[in-house]
Short mmCIF file of C-alpha atoms in Angstrom, two decimals:
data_model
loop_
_atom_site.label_atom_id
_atom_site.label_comp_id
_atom_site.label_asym_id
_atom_site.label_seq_id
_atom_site.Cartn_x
_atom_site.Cartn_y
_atom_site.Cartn_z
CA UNK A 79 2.51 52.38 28.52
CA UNK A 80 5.54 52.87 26.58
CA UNK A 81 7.34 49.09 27.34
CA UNK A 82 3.59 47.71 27.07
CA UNK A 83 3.81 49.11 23.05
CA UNK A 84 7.57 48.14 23.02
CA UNK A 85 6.69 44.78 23.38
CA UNK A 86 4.04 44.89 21.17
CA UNK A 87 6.55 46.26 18.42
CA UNK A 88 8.51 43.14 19.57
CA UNK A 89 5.74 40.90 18.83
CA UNK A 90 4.31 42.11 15.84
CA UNK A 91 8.36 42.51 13.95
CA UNK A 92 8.67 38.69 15.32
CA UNK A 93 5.83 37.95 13.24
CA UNK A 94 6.54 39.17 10.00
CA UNK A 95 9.94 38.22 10.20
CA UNK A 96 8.69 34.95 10.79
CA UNK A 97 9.76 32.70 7.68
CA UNK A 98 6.30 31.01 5.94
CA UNK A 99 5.81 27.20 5.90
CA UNK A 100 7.07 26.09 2.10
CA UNK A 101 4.91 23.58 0.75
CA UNK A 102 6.20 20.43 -0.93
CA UNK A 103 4.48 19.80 -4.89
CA UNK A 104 4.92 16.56 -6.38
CA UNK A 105 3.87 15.74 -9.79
CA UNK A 106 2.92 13.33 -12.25
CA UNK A 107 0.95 13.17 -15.34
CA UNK A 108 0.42 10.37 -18.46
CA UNK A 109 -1.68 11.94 -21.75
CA UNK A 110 -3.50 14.61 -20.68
CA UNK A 111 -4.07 13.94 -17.28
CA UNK A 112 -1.61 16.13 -14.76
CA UNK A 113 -1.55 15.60 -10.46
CA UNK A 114 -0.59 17.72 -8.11
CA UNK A 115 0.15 16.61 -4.48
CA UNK A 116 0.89 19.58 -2.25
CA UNK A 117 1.50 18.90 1.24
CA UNK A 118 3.57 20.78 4.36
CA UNK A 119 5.76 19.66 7.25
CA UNK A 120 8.02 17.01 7.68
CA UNK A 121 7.27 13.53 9.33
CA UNK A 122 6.01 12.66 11.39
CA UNK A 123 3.64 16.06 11.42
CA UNK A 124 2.17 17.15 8.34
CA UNK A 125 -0.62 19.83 7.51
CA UNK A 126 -2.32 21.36 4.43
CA UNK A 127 -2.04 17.96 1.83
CA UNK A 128 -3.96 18.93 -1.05
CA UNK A 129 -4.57 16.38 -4.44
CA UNK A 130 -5.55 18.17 -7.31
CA UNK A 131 -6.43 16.61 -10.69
CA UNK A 132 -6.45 18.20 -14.20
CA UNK A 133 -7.42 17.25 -17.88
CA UNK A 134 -5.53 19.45 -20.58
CA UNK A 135 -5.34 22.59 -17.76
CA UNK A 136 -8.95 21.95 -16.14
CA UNK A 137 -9.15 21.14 -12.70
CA UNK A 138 -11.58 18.65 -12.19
CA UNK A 139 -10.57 18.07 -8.64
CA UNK A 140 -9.20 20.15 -5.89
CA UNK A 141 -9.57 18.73 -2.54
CA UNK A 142 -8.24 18.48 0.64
CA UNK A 143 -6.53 14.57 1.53
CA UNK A 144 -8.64 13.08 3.97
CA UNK A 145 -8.34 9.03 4.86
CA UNK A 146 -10.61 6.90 7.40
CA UNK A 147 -7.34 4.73 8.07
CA UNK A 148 -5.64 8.03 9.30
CA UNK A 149 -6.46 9.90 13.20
CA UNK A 150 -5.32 12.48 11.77
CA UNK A 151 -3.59 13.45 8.34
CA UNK A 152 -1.71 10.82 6.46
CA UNK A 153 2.19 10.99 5.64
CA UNK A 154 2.92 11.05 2.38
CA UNK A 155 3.38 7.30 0.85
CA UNK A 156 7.44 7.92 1.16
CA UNK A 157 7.88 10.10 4.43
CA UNK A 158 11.24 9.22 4.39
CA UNK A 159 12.34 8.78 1.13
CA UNK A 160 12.33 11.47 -1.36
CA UNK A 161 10.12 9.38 -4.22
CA UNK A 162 6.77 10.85 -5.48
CA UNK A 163 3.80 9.71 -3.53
CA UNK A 164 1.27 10.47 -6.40
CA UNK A 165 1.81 8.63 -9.82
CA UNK A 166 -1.06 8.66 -13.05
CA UNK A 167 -1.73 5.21 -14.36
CA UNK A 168 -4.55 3.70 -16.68
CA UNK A 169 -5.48 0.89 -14.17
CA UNK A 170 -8.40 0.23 -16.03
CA UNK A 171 -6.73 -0.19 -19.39
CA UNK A 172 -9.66 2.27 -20.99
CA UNK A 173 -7.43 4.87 -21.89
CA UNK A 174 -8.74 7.07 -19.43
CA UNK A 175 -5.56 7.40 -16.82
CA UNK A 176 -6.18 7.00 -12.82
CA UNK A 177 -4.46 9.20 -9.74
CA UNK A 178 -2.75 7.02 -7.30
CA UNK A 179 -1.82 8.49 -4.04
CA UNK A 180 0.24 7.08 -1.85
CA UNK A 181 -0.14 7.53 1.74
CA UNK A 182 1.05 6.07 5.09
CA UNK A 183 -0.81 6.04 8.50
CA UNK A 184 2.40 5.43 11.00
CA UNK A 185 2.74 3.18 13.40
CA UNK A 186 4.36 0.07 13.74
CA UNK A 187 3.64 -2.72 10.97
CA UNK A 188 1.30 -0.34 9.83
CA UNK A 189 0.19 0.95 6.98
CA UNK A 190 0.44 1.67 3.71
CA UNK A 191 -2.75 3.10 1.91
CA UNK A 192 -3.54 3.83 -1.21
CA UNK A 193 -6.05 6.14 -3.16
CA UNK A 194 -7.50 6.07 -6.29
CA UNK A 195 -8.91 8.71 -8.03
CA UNK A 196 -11.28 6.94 -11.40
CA UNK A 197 -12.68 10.03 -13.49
CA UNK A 198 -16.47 10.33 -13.56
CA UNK A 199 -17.94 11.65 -16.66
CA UNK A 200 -21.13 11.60 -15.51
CA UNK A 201 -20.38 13.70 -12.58
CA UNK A 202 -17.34 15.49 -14.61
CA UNK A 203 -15.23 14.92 -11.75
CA UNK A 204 -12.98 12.16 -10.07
CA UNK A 205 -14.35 9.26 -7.48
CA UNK A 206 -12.25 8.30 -4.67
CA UNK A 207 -11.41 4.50 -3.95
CA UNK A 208 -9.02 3.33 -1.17
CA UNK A 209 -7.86 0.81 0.05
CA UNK A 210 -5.26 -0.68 3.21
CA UNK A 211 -2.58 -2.49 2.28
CA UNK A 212 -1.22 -2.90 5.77
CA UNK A 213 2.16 -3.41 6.47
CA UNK A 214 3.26 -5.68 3.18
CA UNK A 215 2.44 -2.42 0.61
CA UNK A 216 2.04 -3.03 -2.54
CA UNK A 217 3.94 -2.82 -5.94
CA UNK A 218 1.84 -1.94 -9.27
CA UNK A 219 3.45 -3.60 -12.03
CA UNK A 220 2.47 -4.87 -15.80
CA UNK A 221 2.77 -8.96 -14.66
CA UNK A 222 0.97 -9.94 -17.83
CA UNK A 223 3.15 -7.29 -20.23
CA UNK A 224 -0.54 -6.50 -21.80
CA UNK A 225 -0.68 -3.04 -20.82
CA UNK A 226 -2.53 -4.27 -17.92
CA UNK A 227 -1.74 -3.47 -14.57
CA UNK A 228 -2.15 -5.35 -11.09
CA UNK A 229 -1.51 -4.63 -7.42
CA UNK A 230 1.33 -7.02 -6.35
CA UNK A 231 1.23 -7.67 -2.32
CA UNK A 232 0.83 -10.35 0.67
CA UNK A 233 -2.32 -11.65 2.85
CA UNK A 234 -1.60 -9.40 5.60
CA UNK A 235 -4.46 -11.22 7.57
CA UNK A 236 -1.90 -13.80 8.40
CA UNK A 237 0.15 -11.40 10.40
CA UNK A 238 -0.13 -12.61 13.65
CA UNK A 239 -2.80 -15.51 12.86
CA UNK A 240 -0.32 -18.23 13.89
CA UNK A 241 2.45 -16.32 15.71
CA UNK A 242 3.87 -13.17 16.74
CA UNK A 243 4.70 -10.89 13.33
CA UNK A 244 7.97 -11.51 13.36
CA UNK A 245 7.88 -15.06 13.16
CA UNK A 246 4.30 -14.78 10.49
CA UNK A 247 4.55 -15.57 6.86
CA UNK A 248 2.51 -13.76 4.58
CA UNK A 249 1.56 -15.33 1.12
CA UNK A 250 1.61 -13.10 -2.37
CA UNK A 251 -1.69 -11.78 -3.37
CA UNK A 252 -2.43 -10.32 -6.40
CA UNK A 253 -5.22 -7.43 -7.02
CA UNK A 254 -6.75 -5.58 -10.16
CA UNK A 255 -8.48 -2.55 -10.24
CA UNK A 256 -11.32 -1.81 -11.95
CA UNK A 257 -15.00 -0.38 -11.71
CA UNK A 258 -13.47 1.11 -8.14
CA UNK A 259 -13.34 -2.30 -7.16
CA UNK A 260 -10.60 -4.29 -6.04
CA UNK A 261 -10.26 -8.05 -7.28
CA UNK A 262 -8.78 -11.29 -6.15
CA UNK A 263 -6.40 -12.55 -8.96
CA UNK A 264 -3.90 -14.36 -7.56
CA UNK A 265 -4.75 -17.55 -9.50
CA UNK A 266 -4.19 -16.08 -12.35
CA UNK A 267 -0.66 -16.83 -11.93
CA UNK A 268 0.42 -19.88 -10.98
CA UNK A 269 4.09 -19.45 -11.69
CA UNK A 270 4.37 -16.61 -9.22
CA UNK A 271 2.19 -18.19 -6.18
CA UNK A 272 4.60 -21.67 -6.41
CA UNK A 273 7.56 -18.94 -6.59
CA UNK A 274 6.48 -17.60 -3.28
CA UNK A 275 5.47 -21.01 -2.03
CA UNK A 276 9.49 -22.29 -2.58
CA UNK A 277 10.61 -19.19 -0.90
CA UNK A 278 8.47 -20.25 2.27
CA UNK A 279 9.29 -23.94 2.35
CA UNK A 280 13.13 -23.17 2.02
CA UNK A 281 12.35 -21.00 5.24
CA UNK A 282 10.56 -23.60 6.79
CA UNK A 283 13.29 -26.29 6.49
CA UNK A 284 15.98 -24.05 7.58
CA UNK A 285 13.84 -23.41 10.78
CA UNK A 286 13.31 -27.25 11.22
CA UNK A 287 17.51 -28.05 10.97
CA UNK A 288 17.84 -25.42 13.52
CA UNK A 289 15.19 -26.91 15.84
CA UNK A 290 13.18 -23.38 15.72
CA UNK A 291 10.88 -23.28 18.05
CA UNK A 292 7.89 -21.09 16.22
CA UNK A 293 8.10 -22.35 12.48
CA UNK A 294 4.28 -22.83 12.04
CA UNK A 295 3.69 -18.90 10.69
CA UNK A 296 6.24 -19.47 7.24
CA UNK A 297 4.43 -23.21 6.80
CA UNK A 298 1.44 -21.86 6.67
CA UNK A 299 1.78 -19.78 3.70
CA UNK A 300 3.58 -21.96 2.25
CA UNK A 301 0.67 -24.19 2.62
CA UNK A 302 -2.33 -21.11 1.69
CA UNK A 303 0.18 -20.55 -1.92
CA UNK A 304 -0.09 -24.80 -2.54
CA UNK A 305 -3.72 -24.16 -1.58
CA UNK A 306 -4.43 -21.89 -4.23
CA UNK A 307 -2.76 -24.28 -6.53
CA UNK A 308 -5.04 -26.83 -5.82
CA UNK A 309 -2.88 -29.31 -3.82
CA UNK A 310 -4.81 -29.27 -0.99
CA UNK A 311 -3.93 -33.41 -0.78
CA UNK A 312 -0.37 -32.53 -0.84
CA UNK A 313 -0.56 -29.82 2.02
CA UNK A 314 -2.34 -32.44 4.80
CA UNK A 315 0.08 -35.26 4.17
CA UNK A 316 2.95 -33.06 4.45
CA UNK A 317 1.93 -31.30 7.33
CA UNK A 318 1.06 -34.82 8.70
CA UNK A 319 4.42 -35.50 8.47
CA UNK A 320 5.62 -32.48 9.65
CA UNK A 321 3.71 -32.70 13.16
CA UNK A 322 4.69 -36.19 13.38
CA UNK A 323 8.54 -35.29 12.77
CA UNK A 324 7.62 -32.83 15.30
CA UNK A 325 8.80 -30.06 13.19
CA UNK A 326 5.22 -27.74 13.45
CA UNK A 327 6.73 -25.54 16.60
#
């Protein structure tokens, strides 16, 4: 009897000595609009995230992070890095700033996500939008220098479409975000797509000196970028030529 409550003296000391889990809090804020993103653990195992979203010190959202894209609980955006993961932006340009929340499933090639939060005033409270960016991310920058900003990325649904990953090139894509909706603007800038498009044709004829023997993945977004310029002509006779040179491994 006596060891048996010895133990249990043991146990419960052990316990209360124990040191708690300490949370991580970032934060960001623009106006009045502050973000919290709490979260514990370290990667790859981490418990407890939390995104919480206030106007002039109201909470208008407090809720746990939850993600379809995730089996479990996303990683924070950076699990290895030590930047922010949670960032206040007015996407929208309508003076009313949006929660981004970075987040990262694991796995190889795989994948970064990202979560809006667009306040409601109907519903006094903020609407959830996200969206998979895959493996290429995703940069949000002011292209236009209007104030206005875009999602700047790749067509990761050419990963693997003509060759192992490796070997795949993926052409830039462009996104707004507005209404919770994501949009197509790639066209919009022409200078940038036939920037990419030179970066993949300089790969392309590298690989074709060298007698590479899976070039077809950088050609073809080389060719998607001279697509979406229009010069659809231009891409069949030069991939004509290619095959012909036998140069399309």
């Amino acid at each position: 009897m006596r060891r048996t409550l010895v133990i249990a003296c043991v146990l419960t000391m052990s316990l209360v000595a124990a040191p708690a889990v300490l949370a991580t809090t970032q934060m960001a804020h623009s106006g009045n609009v502050t973000a919290t993103f709490t979260f514990q653990g370290k990667y790859p195992n981490y418990s407890g995230e939390t995104i919480t979203i206030a106007q002039a010190g109201t909470v208008f959202y407090d809720q746990p992070v939850v993600s379809k894209f995730c089996e479990t609980e996303c990683a924070p955006g950076s699990p290895f890095g030590k930047q922010s993961s949670v960032h206040v932006v007015d996407l929208e340009h309508n003076g009313q700033p949006d929660v981004v929340l970075d987040l990262f499933s694991g796995g190889a090639h795989c994948c970064s996500i990202e979560q809006i939060f667009s306040f409601d005033p109907g519903t006094m409270t903020y609407v959830e939008t996200e969206r998979d960016f895959w493996d290429p991310g995703k940069q949000i920058v002011d292209l236009g220098h209007n104030g206005r900003y875009e999602f700047l990325t790749a067509d990761d649904s050419f990963a693997y479409e003509f060759t192992d990953y490796a070997a795949s090139g993926l052409p830039i894509e462009i996104l707004t975000f507005s209404d919770r909706h994501f949009q197509n603007v790639t066209r919009r800038y022409p200078k940038l797509i036939a920037k990419d498009a030179t970066i993949w044709l300089k790969a392309f004829t590298s690989m074709s000196k060298q007698h590479y023997q899976d070039s077809v993945g950088v050609i073809a977004a080389w060719a998607a970028d001279q697509d979406l310029l229009g010069h659809s002509k231009l891409v069949s006779r030069f991939l004509a030529q290619q095959l012909k040179a036998g140069h399309l491994n």
